[in-house]
CSV table of C-alpha atoms in Angstrom, one decimal:
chain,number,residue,atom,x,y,z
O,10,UNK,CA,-4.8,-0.9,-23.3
O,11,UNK,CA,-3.0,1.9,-22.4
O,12,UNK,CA,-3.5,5.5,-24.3
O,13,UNK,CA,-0.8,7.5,-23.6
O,14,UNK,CA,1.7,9.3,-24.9
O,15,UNK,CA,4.7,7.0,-25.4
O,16,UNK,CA,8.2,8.3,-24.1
O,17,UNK,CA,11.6,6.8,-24.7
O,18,UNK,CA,12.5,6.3,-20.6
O,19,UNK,CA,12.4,3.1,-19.1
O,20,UNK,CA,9.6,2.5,-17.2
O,21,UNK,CA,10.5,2.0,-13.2
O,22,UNK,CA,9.6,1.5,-9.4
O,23,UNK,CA,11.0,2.1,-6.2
O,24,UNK,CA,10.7,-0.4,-3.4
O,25,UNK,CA,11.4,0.0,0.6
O,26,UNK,CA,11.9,-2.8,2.9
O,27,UNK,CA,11.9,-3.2,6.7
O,28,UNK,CA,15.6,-4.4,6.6
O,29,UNK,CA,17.1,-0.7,5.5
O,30,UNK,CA,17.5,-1.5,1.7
O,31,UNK,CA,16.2,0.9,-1.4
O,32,UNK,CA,15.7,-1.1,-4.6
O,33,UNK,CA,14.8,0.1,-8.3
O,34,UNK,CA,13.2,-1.9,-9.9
O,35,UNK,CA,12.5,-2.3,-14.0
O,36,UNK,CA,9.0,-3.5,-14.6
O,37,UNK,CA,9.5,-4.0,-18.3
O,38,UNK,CA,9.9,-5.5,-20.6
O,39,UNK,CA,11.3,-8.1,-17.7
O,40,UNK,CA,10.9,-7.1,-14.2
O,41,UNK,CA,14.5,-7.1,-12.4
O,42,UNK,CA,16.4,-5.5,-9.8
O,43,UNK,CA,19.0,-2.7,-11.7
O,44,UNK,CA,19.9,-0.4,-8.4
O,45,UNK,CA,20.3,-0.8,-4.8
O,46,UNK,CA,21.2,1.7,-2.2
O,47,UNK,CA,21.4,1.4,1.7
O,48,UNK,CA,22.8,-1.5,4.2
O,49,UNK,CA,20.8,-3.5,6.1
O,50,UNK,CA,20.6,-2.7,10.3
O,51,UNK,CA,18.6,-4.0,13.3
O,52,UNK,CA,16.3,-1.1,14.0
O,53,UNK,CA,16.8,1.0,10.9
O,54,UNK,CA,14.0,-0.5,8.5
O,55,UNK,CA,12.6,1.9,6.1
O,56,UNK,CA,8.9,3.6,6.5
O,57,UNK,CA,8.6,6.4,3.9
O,58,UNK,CA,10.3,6.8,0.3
O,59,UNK,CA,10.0,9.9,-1.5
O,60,UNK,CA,11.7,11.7,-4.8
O,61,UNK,CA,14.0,14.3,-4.4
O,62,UNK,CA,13.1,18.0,-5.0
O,63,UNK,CA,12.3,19.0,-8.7
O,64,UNK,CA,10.4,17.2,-11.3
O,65,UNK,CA,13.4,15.4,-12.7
O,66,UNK,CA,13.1,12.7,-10.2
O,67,UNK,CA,17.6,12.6,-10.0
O,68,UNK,CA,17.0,12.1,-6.4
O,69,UNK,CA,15.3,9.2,-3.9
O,70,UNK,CA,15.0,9.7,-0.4
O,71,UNK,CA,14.3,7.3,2.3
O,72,UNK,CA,12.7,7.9,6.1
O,73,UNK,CA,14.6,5.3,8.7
O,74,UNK,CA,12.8,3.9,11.5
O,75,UNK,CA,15.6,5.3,13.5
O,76,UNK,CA,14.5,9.0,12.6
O,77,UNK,CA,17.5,9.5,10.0
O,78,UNK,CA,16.8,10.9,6.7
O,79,UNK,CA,18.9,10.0,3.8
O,80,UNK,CA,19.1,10.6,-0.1
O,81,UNK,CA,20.7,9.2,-2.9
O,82,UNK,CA,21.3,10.6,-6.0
O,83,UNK,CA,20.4,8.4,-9.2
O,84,UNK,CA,22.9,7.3,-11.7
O,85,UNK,CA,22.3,8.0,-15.3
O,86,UNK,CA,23.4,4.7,-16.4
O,87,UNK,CA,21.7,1.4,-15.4
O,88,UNK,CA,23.8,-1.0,-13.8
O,89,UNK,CA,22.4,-4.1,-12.3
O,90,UNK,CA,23.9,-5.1,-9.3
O,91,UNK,CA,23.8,-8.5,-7.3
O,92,UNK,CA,21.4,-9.2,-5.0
O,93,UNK,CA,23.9,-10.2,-2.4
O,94,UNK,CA,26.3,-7.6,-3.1
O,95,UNK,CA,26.9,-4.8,-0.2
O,96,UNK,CA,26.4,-1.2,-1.7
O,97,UNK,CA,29.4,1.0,-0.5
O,98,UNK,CA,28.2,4.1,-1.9
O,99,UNK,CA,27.5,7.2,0.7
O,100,UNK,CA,24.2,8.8,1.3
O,101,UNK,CA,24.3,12.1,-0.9
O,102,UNK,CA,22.5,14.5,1.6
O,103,UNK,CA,22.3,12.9,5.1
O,104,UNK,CA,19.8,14.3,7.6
O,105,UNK,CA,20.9,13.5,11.4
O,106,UNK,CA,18.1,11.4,13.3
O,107,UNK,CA,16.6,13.8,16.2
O,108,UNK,CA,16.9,13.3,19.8
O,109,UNK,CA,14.7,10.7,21.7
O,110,UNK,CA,11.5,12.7,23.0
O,111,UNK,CA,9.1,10.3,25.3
O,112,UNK,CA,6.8,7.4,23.5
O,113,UNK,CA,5.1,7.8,20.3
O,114,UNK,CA,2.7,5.4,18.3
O,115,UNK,CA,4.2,3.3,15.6
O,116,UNK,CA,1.8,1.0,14.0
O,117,UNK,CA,3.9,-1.4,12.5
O,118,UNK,CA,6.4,-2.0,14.9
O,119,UNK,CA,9.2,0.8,14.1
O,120,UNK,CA,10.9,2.9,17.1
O,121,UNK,CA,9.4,5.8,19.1
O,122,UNK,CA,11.4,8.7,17.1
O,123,UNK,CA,11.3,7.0,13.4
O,124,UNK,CA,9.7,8.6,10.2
O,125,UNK,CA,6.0,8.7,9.5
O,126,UNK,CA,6.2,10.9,6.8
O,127,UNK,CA,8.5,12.2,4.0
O,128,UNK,CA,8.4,14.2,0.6
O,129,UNK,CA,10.8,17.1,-0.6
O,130,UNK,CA,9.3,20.0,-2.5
O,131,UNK,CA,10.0,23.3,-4.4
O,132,UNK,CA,12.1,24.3,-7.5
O,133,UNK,CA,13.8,27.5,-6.5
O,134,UNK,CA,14.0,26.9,-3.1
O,135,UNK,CA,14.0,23.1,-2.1
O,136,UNK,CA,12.9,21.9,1.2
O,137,UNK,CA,12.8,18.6,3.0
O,138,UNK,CA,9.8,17.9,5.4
O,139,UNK,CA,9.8,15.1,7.8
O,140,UNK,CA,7.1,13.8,10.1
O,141,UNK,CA,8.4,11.8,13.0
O,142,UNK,CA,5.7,9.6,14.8
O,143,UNK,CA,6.2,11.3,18.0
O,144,UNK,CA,3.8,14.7,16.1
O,145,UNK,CA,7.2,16.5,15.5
O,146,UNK,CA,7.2,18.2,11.8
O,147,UNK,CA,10.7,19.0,10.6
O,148,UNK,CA,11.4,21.0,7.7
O,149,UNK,CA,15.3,21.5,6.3
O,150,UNK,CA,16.6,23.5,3.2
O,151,UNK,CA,17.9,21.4,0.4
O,152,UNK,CA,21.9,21.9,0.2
O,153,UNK,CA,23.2,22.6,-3.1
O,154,UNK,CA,27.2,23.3,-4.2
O,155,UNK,CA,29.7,21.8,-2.1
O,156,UNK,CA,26.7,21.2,1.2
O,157,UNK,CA,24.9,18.8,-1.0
O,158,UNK,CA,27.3,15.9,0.6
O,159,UNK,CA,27.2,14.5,3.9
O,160,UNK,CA,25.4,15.6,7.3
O,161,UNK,CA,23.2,18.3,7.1
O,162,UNK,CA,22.6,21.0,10.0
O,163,UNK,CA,19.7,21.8,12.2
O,164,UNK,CA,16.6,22.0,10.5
O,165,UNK,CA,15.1,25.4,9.4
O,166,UNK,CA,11.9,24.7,11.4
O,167,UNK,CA,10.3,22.6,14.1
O,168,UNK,CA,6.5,21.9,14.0
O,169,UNK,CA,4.8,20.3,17.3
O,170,UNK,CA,1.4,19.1,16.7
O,171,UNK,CA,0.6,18.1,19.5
O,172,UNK,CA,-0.3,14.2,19.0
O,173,UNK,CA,1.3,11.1,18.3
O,174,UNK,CA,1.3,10.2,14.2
O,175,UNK,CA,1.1,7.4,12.5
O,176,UNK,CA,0.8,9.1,8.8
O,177,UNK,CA,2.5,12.3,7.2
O,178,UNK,CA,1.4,13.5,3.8
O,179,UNK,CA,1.8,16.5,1.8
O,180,UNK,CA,-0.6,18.7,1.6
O,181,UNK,CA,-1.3,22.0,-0.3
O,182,UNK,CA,1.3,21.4,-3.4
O,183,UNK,CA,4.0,21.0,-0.3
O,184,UNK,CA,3.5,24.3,1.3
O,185,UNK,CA,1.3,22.0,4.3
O,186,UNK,CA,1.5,18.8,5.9
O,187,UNK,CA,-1.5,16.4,6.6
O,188,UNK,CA,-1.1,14.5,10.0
O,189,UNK,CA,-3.2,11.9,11.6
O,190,UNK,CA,-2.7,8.7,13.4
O,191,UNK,CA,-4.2,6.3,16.4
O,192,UNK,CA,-6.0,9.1,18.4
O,193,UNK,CA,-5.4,11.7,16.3
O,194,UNK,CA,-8.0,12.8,13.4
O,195,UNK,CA,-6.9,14.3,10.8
O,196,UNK,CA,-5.5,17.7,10.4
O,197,UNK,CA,-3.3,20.3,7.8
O,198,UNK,CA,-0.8,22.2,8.9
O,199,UNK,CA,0.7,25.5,7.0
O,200,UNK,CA,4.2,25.0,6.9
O,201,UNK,CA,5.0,28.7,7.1
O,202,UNK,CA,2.5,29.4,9.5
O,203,UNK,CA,3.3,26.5,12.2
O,204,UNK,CA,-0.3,25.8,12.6
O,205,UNK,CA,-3.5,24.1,11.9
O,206,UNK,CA,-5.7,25.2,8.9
O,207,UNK,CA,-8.0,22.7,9.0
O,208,UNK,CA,-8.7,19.8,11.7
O,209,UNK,CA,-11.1,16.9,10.6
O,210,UNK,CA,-14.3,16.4,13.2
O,211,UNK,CA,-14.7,12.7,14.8
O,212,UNK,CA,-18.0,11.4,14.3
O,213,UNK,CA,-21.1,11.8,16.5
O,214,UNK,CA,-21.1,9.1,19.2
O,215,UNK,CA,-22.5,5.5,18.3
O,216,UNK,CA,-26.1,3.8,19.6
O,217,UNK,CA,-24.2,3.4,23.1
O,218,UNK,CA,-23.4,7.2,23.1
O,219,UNK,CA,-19.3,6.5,23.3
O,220,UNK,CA,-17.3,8.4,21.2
O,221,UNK,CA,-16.3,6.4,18.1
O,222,UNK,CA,-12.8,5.2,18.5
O,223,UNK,CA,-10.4,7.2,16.1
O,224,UNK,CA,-7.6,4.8,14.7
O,225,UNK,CA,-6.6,6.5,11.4
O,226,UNK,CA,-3.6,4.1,9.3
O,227,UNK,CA,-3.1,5.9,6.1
O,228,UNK,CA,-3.8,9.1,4.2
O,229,UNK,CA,-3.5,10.8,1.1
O,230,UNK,CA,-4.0,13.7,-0.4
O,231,UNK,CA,-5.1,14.3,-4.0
O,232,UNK,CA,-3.2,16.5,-6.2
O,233,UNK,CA,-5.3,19.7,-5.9
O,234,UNK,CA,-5.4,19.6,-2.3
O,235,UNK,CA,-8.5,20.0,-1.3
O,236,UNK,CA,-9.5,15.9,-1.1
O,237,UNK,CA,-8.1,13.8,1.3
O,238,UNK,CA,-8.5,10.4,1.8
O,239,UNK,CA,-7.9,8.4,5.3
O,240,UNK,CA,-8.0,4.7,6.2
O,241,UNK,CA,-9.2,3.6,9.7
O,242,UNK,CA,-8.6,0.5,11.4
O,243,UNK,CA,-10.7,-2.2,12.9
O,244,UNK,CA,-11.8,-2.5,16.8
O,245,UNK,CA,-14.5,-5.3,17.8
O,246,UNK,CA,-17.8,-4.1,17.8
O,247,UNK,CA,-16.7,-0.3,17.8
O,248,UNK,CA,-14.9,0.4,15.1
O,249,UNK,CA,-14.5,-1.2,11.6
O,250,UNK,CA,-12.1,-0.6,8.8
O,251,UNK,CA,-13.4,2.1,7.3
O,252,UNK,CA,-12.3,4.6,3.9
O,253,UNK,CA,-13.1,8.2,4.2
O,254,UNK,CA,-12.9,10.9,2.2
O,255,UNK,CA,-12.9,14.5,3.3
O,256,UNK,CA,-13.2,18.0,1.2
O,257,UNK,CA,-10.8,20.2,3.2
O,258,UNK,CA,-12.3,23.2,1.6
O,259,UNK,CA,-15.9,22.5,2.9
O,260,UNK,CA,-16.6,20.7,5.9
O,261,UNK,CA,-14.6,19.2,8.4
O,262,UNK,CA,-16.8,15.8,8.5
O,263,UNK,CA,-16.1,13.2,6.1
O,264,UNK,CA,-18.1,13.8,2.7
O,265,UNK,CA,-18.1,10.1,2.3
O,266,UNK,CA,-17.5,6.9,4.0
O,267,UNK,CA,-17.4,3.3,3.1
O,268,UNK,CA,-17.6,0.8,6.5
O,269,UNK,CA,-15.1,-2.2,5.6
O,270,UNK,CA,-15.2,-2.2,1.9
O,271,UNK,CA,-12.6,-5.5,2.2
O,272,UNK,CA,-14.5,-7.2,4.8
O,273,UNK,CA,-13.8,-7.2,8.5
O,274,UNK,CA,-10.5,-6.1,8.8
O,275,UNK,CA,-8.4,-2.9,9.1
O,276,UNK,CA,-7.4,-0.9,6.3
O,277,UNK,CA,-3.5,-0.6,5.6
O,278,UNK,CA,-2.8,1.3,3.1
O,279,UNK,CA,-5.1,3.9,0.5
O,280,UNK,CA,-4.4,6.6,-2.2
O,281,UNK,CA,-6.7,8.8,-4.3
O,282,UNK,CA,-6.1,9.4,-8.2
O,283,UNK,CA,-5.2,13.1,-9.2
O,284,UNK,CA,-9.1,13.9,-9.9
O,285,UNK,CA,-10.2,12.7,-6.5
O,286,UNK,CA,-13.2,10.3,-8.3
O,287,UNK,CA,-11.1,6.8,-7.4
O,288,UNK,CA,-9.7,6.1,-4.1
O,289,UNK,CA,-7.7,2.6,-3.7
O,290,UNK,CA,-7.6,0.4,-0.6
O,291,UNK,CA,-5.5,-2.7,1.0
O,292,UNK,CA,-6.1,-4.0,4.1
O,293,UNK,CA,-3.9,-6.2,6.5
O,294,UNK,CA,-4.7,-9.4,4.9
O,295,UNK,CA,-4.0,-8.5,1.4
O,296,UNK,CA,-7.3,-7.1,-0.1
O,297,UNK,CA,-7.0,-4.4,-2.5
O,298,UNK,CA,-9.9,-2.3,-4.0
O,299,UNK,CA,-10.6,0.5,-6.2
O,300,UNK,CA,-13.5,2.8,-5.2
O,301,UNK,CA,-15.7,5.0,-7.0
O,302,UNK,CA,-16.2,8.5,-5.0
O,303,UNK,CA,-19.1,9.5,-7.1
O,304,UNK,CA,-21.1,5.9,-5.8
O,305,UNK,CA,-20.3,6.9,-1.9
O,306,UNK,CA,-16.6,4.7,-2.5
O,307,UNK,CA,-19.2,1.9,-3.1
O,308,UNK,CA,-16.1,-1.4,-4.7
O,309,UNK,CA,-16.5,-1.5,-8.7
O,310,UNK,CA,-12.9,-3.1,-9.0
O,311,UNK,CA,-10.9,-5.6,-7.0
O,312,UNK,CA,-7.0,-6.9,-7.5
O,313,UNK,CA,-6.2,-10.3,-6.9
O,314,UNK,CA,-2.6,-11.9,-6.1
O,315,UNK,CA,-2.1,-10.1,-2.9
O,316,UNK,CA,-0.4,-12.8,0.0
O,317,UNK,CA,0.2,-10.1,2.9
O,318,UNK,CA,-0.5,-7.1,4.4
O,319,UNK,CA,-0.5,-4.0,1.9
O,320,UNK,CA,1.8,-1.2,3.4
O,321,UNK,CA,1.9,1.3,0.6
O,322,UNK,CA,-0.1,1.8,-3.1
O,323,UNK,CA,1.1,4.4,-5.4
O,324,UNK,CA,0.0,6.1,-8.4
O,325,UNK,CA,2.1,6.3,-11.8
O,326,UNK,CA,1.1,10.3,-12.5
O,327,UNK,CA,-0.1,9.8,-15.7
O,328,UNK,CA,-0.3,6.7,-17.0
O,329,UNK,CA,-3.4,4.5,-15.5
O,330,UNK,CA,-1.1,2.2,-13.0
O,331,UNK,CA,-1.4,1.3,-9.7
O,332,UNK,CA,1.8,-0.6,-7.5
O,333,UNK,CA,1.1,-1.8,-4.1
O,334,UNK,CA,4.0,-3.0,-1.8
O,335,UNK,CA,3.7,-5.2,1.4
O,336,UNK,CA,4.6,-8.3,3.6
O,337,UNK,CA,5.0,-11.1,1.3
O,338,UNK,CA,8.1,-9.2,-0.3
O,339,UNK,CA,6.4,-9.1,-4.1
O,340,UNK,CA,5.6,-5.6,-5.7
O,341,UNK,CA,2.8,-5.8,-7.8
O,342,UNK,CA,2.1,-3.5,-10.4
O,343,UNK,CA,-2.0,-3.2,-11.8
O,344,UNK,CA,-3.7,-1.5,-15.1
O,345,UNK,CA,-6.8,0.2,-13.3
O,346,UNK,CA,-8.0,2.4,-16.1
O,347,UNK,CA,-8.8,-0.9,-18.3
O,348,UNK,CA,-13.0,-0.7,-18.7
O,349,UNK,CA,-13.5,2.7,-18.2
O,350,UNK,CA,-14.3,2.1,-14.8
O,351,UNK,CA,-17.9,-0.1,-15.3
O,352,UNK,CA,-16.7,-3.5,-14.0
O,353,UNK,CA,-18.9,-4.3,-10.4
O,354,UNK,CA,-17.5,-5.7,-7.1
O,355,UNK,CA,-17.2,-8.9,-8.4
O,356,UNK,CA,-14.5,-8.3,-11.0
O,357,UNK,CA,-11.3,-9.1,-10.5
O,358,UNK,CA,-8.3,-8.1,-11.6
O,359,UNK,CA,-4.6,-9.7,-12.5
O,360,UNK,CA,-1.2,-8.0,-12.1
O,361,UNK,CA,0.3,-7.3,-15.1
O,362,UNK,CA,4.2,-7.1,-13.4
O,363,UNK,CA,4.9,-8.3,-10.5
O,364,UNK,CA,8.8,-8.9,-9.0
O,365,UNK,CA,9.9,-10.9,-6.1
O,366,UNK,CA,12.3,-8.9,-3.6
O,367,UNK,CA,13.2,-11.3,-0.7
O,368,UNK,CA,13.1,-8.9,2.2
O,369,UNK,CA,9.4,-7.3,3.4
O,370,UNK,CA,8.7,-4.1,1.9
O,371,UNK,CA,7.3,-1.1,3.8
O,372,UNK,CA,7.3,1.3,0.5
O,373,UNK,CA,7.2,1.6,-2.6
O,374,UNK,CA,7.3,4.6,-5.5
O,375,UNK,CA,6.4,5.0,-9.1
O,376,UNK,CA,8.6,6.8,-11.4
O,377,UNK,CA,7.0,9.5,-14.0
O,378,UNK,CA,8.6,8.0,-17.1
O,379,UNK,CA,6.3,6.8,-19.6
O,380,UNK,CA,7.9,4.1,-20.7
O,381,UNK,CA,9.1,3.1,-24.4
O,382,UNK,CA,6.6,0.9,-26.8
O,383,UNK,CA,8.2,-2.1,-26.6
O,384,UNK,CA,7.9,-1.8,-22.2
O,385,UNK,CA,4.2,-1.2,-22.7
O,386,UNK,CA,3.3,-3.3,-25.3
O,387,UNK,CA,5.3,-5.9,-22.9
O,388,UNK,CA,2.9,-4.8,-20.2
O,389,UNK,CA,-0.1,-5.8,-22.1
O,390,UNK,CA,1.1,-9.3,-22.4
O,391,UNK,CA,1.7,-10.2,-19.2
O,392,UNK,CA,-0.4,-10.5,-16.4
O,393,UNK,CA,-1.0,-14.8,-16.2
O,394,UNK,CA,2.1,-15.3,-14.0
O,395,UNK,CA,-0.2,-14.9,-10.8
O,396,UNK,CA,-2.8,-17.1,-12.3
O,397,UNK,CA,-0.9,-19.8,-13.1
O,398,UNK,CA,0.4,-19.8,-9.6
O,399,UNK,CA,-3.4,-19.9,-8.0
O,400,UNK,CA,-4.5,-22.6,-10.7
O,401,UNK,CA,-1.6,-24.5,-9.3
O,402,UNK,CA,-2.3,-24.0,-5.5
O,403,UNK,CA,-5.9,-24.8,-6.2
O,404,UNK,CA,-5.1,-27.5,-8.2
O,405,UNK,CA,-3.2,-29.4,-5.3
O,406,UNK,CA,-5.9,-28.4,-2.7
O,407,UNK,CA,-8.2,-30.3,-4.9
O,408,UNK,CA,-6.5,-33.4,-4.5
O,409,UNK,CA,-6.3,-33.7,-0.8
O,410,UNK,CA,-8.3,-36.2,0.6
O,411,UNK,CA,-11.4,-34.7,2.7
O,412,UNK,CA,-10.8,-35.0,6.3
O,413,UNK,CA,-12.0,-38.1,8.7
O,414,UNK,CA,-12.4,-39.7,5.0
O,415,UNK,CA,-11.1,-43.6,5.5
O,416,UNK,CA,-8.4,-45.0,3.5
O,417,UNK,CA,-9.3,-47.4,0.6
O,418,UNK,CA,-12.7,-48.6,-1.7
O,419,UNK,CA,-15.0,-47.8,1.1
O,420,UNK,CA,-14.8,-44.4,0.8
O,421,UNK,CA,-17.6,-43.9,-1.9
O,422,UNK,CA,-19.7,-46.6,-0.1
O,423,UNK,CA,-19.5,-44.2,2.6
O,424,UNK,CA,-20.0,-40.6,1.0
O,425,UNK,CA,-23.9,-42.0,-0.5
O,426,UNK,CA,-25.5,-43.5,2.4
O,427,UNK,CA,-28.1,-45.6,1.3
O,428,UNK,CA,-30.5,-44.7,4.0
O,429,UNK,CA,-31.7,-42.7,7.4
O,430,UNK,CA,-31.3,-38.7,7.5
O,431,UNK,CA,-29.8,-36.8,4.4
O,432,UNK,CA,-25.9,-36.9,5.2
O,433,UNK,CA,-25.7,-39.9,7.6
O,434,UNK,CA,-24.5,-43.5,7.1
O,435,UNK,CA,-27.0,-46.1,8.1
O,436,UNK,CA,-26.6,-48.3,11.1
O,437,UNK,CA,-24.9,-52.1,11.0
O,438,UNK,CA,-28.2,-53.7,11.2
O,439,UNK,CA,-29.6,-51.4,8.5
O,440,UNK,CA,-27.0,-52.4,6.1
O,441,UNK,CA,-27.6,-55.9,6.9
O,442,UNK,CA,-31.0,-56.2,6.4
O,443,UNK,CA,-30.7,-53.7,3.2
O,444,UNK,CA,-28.6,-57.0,1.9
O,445,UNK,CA,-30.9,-59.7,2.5
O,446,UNK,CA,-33.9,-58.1,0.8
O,447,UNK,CA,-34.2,-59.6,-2.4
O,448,UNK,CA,-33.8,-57.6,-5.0
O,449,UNK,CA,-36.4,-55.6,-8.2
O,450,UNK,CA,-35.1,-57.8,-10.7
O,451,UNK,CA,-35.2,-60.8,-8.8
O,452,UNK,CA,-39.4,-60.8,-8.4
């Protein structure tokens, strides 16, 4: 159940594919495509999807793998749109992509210069901060008036960390930015400053003395600032897919660690609740965990439903719901504060919403709304879509014949020998002489 303070706004999600396109989409009471923005390019896939500056959420931003940075501005009314329909409407504020600068890391595939990171902050003063994977930290001032249309200028400042990115958060209530990626450990960076406040510290070197490989995929920060969460991936015999948690204000080793929570395999995608006690986890495969900080991030909750490879989970603010995007195009949208947080490893969770979206998404956003009665009440209902789809699958695995099994009424004859070692058939002479033996009854 959900206790929360009910508000009268429908409730609402954002989702980012690799094809270019921006999608809301209503989770209840039916879930269904109502908005789309973008056209769909070779080359100029999504990677990061913010909100615009100011609580009001009348903005959504989107991070191309091109480097471009683009915004939209929300309509008030909702007006669903066709699927196959081509949306003609401009970009409000349109931030050029930056000039090609050498080879940078891009873990999923996406262009040298294209966007590892992107959120907009500040009331009074907006700004727009963009990591690029190349290390490059760009920061622009939010037009407003007549400038809040079209192409933008150069931006207002120019960060070079120094390393190749995979991940840009923000950090500090948006006056820093967190940066890691394959190579790179962790780090904050003051955004007034231009420099590092606080660098993480690899671990000491394995039973082989080599350094531990550093192959960081995700991080997030919690609201306060001062946790941060990364997820690591997975090298043979070196390096396993790993959560870690860090507390920025007192060490730069991780306070916790977790070695492959979801089994062997890299972790994709994490994020952290606003009190920095449960951190979430997907992996490439489609695992996806909750983890309890104060237990050492030991699994108390896992989500089932998941196909493909998680690329983003995010966090309603205040209403216990988790959404997780990735490859096999559904969003899925969970209840994790159901139990109070006692269920073990073994428990496993349903979706309560989940919406088919064709294309493979990279992102993926909650809005703040609460959501009227009738969506949550809704919400509490549902949740047995995904089941009956596994009963189904299961259901017609179960009736596939068992391989090498022969056609016809020999096949039970076979499956119980009737002699020799447990799990063999008997010999032909065996068999023969087993049939002219006379029988119990017979004597």
């Amino acid at each position: 159940f959900f206790f929360v303070s009910l508000g009268t706004m429908p409730l609402t999600a954002l989702t980012a594919d690799d094809t270019g396109l921006l999608k809301e989409v209503s989770l209840a009471p039916e879930s269904s495509v109502v908005r789309r923005w973008g056209q769909q390019a070779c080359g100029r896939g999504v990677s990061r999807a913010c909100w615009g500056p100011g609580a009001e959420e009348t903005h959504v931003g989107v991070g191309l793998e091109d480097g471009t940075v683009r915004f939209w501005r929300r309509s008030a009314s909702t007006v669903a749109i066709a699927e196959e329909s081509e949306d003609a409407s401009p970009p409000s504020v349109d931030f050029a992509a930056g000039e090609e600068i050498g080879k940078g890391v891009a873990p999923h595939g996406g262009g040298p210069n294209g966007i590892a990171g992107l959120f907009a902050h500040g009331e009074a003063a907006p700004r727009v901060v963009a990591g690029e994977r190349t290390g490059r930290v760009r920061v622009w001032v939010w037009p407003d008036g007549s400038a809040a249309h079209g192409p933008q200028g150069e931006p207002l400042a120019t960060i070079e960390t120094g390393k190749a990115a995979a991940v840009c958060r923000s950090a500090a209530g948006g006056e820093g930015v967190a940066v890691g990626g394959k190579g790179a450990d962790p780090s904050v960076w003051s955004l007034e400053a231009g420099k590092a406040v606080w660098r993480a510290r690899n671990l000491p070197n394995d039973e082989l003395d080599l350094a531990v490989p550093i192959w960081l995929t995700d991080l997030k920060v919690a609201e306060g600032g001062r946790l941060l969460a990364t997820g690591h991936g997975f090298v043979a015999s070196r390096l396993r897919g790993e959560v870690r948690l860090y507390d920025t204000s007192a060490q730069r080793k991780p306070v916790a660690r977790v070695v492959a929570p979801l089994g062997e395999e890299a972790i994709s995608a994490v994020a952290v609740s606003a009190d920095g006690r449960h951190v979430f986890a997907g992996s490439v495969s489609g695992h996806l965990a909750r983890l309890d900080a104060r237990m050492s991030l030991k699994p108390v909750e896992r989500y089932r439903a998941n196909a493909g490879s998680i690329r983003e989970i995010a966090l309603h603010p205040t209403l216990p719901l988790l959404a997780c995007a990735g490859l096999d195009r559904k969003m899925r949208l969970y209840n994790w504060g159901y139990g109070g947080g006692r269920w073990s490893a073994e428990r496993r969770t349903g979706p309560v919403a989940s919406v088919y979206l064709k294309q493979r998404l990279t992102a993926c956003l909650l809005s703040s709304e609460a959501g009227t009665a009738a969506e949550v009440r809704a919400l509490r209902l549902r949740g047995a879509g995904d089941d009956e789809e596994e009963a189904d699958v299961g259901e017609m695995l179960s009736e596939l014949p068992e391989a090498g099994a022969p056609e016809g009424g020999e096949e039970e004859e076979q499956r119980q020998p009737t002699g020799g070692a447990p799990g063999t058939l008997p010999s032909a002479s065996k068999r023969r002489a087993a049939d002219a033996a006379p029988s119990s009854s017979a004597l």
